CSV table of C-alpha atoms in Angstrom, one decimal:
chain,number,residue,atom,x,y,z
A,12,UNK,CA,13.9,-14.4,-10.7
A,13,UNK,CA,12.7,-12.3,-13.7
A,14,UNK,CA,9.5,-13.7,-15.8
A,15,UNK,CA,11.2,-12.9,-19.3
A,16,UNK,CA,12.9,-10.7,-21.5
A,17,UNK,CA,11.8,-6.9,-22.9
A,18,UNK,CA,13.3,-5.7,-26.0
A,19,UNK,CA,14.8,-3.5,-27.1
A,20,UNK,CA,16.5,-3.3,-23.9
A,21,UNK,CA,17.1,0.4,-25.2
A,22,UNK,CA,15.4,2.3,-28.0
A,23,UNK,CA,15.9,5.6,-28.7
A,24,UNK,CA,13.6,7.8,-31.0
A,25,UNK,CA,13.1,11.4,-31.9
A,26,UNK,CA,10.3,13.6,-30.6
A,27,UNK,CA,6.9,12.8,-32.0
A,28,UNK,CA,7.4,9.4,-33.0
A,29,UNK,CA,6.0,6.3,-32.0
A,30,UNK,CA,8.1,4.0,-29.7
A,31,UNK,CA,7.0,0.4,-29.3
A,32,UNK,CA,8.0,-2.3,-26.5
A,33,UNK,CA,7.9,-5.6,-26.3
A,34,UNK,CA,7.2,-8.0,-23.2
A,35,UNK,CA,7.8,-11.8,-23.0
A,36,UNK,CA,6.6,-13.7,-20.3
A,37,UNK,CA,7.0,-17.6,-19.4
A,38,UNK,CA,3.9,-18.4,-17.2
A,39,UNK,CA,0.2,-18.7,-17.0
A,40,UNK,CA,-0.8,-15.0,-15.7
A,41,UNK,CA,-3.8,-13.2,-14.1
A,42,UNK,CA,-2.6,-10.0,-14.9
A,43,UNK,CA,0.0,-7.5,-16.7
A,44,UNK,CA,1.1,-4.2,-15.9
A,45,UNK,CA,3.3,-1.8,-17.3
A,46,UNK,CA,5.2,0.7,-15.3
A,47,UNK,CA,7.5,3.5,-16.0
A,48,UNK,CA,10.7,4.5,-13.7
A,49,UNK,CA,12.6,7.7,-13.8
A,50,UNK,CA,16.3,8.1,-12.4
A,51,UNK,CA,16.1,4.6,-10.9
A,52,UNK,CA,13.4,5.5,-7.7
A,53,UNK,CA,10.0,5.0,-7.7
A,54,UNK,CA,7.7,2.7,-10.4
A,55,UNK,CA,4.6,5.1,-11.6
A,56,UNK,CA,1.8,2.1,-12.9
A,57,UNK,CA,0.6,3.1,-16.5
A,58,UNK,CA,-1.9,0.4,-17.2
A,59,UNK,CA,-2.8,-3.1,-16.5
A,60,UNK,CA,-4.8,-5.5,-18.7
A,61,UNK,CA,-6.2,-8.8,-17.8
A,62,UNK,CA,-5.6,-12.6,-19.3
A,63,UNK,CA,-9.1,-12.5,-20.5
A,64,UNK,CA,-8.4,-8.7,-22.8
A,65,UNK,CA,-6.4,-8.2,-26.1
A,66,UNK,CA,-6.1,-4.8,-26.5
A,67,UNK,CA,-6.1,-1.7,-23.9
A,68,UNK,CA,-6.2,1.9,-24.4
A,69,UNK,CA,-4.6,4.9,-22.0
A,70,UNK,CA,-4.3,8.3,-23.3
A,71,UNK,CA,-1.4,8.0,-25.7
A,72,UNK,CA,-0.5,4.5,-24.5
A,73,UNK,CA,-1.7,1.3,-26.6
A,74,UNK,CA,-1.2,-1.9,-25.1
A,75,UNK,CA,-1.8,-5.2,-26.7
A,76,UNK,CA,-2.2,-8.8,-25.0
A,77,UNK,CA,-1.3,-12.4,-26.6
A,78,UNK,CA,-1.7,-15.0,-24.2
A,79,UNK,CA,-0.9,-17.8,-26.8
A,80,UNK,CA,2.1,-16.4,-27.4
A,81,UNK,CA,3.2,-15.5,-23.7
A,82,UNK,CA,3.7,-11.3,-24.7
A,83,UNK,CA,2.4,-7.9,-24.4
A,84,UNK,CA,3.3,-4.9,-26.5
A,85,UNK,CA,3.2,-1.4,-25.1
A,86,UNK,CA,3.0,1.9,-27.7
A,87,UNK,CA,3.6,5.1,-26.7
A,88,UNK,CA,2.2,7.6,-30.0
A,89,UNK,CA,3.5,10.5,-30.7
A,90,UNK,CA,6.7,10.6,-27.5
A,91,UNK,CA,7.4,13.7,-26.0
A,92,UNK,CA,11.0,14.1,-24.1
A,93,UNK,CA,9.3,13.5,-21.0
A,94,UNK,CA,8.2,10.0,-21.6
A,95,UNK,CA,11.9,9.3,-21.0
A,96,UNK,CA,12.4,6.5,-18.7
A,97,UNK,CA,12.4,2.9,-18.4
A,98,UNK,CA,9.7,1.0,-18.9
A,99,UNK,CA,9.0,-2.6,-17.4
A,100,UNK,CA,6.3,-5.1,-17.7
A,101,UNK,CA,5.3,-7.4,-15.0
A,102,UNK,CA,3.1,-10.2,-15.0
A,103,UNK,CA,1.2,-11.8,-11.7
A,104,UNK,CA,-0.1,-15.6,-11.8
A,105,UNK,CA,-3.0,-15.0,-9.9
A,106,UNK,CA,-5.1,-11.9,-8.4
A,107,UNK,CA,-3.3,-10.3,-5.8
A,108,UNK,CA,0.1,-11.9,-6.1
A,109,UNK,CA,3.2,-10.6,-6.3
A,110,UNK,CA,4.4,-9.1,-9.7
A,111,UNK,CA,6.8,-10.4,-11.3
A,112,UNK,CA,9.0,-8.5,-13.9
A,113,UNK,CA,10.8,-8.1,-17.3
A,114,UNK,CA,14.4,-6.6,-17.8
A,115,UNK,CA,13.4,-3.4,-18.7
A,116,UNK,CA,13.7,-1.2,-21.9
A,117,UNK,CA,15.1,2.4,-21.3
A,118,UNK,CA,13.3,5.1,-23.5
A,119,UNK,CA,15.6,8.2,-24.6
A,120,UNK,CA,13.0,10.7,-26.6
A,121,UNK,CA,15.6,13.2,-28.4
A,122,UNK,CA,13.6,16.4,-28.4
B,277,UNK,CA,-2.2,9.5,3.3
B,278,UNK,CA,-2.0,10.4,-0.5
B,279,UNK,CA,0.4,7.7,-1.5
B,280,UNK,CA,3.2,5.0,-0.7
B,281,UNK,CA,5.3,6.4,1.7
B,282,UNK,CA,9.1,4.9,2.3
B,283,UNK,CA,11.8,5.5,5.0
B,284,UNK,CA,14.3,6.9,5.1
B,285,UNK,CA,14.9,8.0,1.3
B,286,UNK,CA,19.2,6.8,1.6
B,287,UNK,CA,20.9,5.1,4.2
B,288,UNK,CA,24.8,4.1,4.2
B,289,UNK,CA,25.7,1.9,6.3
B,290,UNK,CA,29.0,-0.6,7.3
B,291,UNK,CA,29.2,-3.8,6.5
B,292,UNK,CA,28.0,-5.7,9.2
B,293,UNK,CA,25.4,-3.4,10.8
B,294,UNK,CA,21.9,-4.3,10.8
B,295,UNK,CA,19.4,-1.5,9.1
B,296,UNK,CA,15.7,-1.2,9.4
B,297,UNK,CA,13.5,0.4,6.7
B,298,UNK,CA,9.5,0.9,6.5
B,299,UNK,CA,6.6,1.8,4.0
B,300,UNK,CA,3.5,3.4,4.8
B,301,UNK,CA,1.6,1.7,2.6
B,302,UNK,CA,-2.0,3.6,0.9
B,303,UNK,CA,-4.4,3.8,3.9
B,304,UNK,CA,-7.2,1.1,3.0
B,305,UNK,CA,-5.0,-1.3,0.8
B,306,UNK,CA,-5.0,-4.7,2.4
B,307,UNK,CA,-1.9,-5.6,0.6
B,308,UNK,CA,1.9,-4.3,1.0
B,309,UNK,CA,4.9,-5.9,-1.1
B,310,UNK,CA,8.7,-5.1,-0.6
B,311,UNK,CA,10.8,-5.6,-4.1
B,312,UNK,CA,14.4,-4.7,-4.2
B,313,UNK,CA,16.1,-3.2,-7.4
B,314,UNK,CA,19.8,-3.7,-7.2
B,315,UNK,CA,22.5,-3.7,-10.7
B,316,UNK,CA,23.0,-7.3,-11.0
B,317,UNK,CA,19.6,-8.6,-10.4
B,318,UNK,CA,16.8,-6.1,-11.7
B,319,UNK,CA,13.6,-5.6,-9.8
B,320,UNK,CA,12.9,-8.9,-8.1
B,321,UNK,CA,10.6,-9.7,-5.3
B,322,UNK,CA,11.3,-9.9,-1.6
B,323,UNK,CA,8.0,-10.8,0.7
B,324,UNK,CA,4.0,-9.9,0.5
B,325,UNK,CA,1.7,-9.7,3.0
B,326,UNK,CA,-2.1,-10.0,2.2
B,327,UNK,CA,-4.6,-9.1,4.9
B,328,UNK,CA,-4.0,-11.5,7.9
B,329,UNK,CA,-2.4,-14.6,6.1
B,330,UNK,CA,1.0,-15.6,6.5
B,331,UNK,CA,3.4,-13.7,4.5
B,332,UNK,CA,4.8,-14.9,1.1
B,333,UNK,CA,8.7,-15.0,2.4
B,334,UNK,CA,9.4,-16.9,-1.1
B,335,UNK,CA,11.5,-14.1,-2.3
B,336,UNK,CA,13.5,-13.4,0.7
B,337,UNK,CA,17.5,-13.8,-0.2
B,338,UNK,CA,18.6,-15.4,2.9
B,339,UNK,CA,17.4,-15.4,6.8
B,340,UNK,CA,19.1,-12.0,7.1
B,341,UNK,CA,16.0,-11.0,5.5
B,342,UNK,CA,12.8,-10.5,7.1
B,343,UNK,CA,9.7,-8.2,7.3
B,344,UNK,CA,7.0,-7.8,9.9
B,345,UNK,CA,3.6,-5.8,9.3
B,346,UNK,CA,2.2,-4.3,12.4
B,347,UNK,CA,-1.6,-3.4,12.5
B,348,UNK,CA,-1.9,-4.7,9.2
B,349,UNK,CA,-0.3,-1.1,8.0
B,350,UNK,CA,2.7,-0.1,8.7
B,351,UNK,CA,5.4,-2.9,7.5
B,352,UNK,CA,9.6,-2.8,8.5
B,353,UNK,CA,12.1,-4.5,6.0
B,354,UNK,CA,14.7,-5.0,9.0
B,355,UNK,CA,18.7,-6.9,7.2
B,356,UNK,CA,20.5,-8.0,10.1
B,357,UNK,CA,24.6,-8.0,9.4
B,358,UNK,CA,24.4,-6.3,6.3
B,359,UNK,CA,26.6,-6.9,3.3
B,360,UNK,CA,28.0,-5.2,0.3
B,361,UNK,CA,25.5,-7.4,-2.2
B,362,UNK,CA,22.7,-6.0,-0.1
B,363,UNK,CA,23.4,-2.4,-2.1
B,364,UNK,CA,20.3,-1.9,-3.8
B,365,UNK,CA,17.0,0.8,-3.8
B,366,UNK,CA,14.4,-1.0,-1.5
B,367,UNK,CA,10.7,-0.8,-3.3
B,368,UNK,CA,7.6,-0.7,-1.3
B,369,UNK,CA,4.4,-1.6,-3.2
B,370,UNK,CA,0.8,-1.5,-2.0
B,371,UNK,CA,-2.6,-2.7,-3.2
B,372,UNK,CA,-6.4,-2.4,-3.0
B,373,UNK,CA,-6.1,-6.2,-3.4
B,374,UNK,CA,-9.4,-8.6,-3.0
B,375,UNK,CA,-11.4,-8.0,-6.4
B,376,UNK,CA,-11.5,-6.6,-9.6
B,377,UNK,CA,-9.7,-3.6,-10.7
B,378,UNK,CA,-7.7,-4.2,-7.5
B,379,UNK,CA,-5.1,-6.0,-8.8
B,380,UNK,CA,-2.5,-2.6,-9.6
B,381,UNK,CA,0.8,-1.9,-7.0
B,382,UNK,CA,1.4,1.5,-6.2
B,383,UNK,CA,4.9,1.9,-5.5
B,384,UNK,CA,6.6,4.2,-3.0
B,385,UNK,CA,9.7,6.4,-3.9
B,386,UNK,CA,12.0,3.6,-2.7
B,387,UNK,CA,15.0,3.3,-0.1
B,388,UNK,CA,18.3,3.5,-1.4
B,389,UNK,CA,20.6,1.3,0.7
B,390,UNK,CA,24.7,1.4,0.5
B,391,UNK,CA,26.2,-1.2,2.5
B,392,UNK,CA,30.3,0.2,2.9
């Protein structure tokens, strides 16, 4: 079963604009990672941030932490066409579990 | 080696037939999960071994399903008498696992499976 919900389940922006996703989760967690999949294969891990953090910092990625509210924001700054993809969030209840994900949000970066 | 590595990158198969696939998982990581992606469902877990404990078999979809990790390496997803619903791309993830900053799954390219 899926954790909770993403939106926008699609969002599509032109080139050098700022696209922002948003993560809802239902569960106490340890953990939460974001991940990035191209042409439906392989998950490529962009950055995971802990119960205890509010904010973390990757390159152009931003991604923000609310535990009280059960969601995660991630912000990609200034998109190029290759950041198209889907992105999911995942959550994990407790260090070294399983992950458990979101529905996804597909990224289209017009160039 | 340098990465998650999964086997064989497509299989079609018939209904009925029973289909094995692996994961080299990241040499060192001490944990190895299988997740399946399929239309209907999304990503959703499968099983996850950790070290020597039993596995986590919480996610498998019925006792067609199972998963054995040899060596503590090496793991086989094996579906005995496939069917149609078992379509889906096959993930395989591994991780450091045990402390902190080990918590991230590296992913493999994935199994796509068609079941005829």
């Amino acid at each position: 079963s899926q954790q909770g919900e993403e939106d926008p389940q699609a969002l599509s922006i032109q080139e050098g604009e700022n696209a922002t996703m948003n993560c809802s989760y239902k569960t106490s967690i340890n953990n939460l990672q974001w991940y990035r999949q191209n042409s439906g294969r392989g998950l490529v891990h962009l950055i995971l941030i802990r119960s205890n953090e509010r904010e973390k910092h990757s390159g152009r990625l931003r991604v923000t932490l609310d535990t009280s509210k059960k969601s995660s924001s991630l912000l990609i700054t200034a998109s190029r066409a290759a950041d198209t993809a889907s992105y999911f969030c995942a959550t994990v209840k407790s260090s070294g579990d399983k992950l458990t994900f979101g529905t996804g949000t597909r990224l289209a970066v017009r160039p | 080696g340098a990465g998650v590595s999964q086997s064989p990158s497509n299989k079609v198969t018939e209904k009925g037939k029973d289909v094995e696939l692996r994961c080299d998982p990241i040499s060192g990581h001490t944990a190895l999960y299988w997740y399946r992606q399929s239309l209907g469902q999304g990503l959703e877990f499968l099983i996850y071994f950790q070290g020597n404990s039993a596995p986590d078999k919480s996610g498998l979809p019925s006792d067609r399903f199972s998963a054995e990790r040899t060596g503590g390496s090496v793991s086989t997803l094996t579906i005995q008498r496939t069917q149609q619903e078992d379509s889906a791309v096959y993930l395989c993830a591994s991780s450091l696992s045990g402390g902190a900053g080990s918590d991230t799954q590296y992913f493999g390219p994935g199994t796509r499976l068609t079941v005829l």
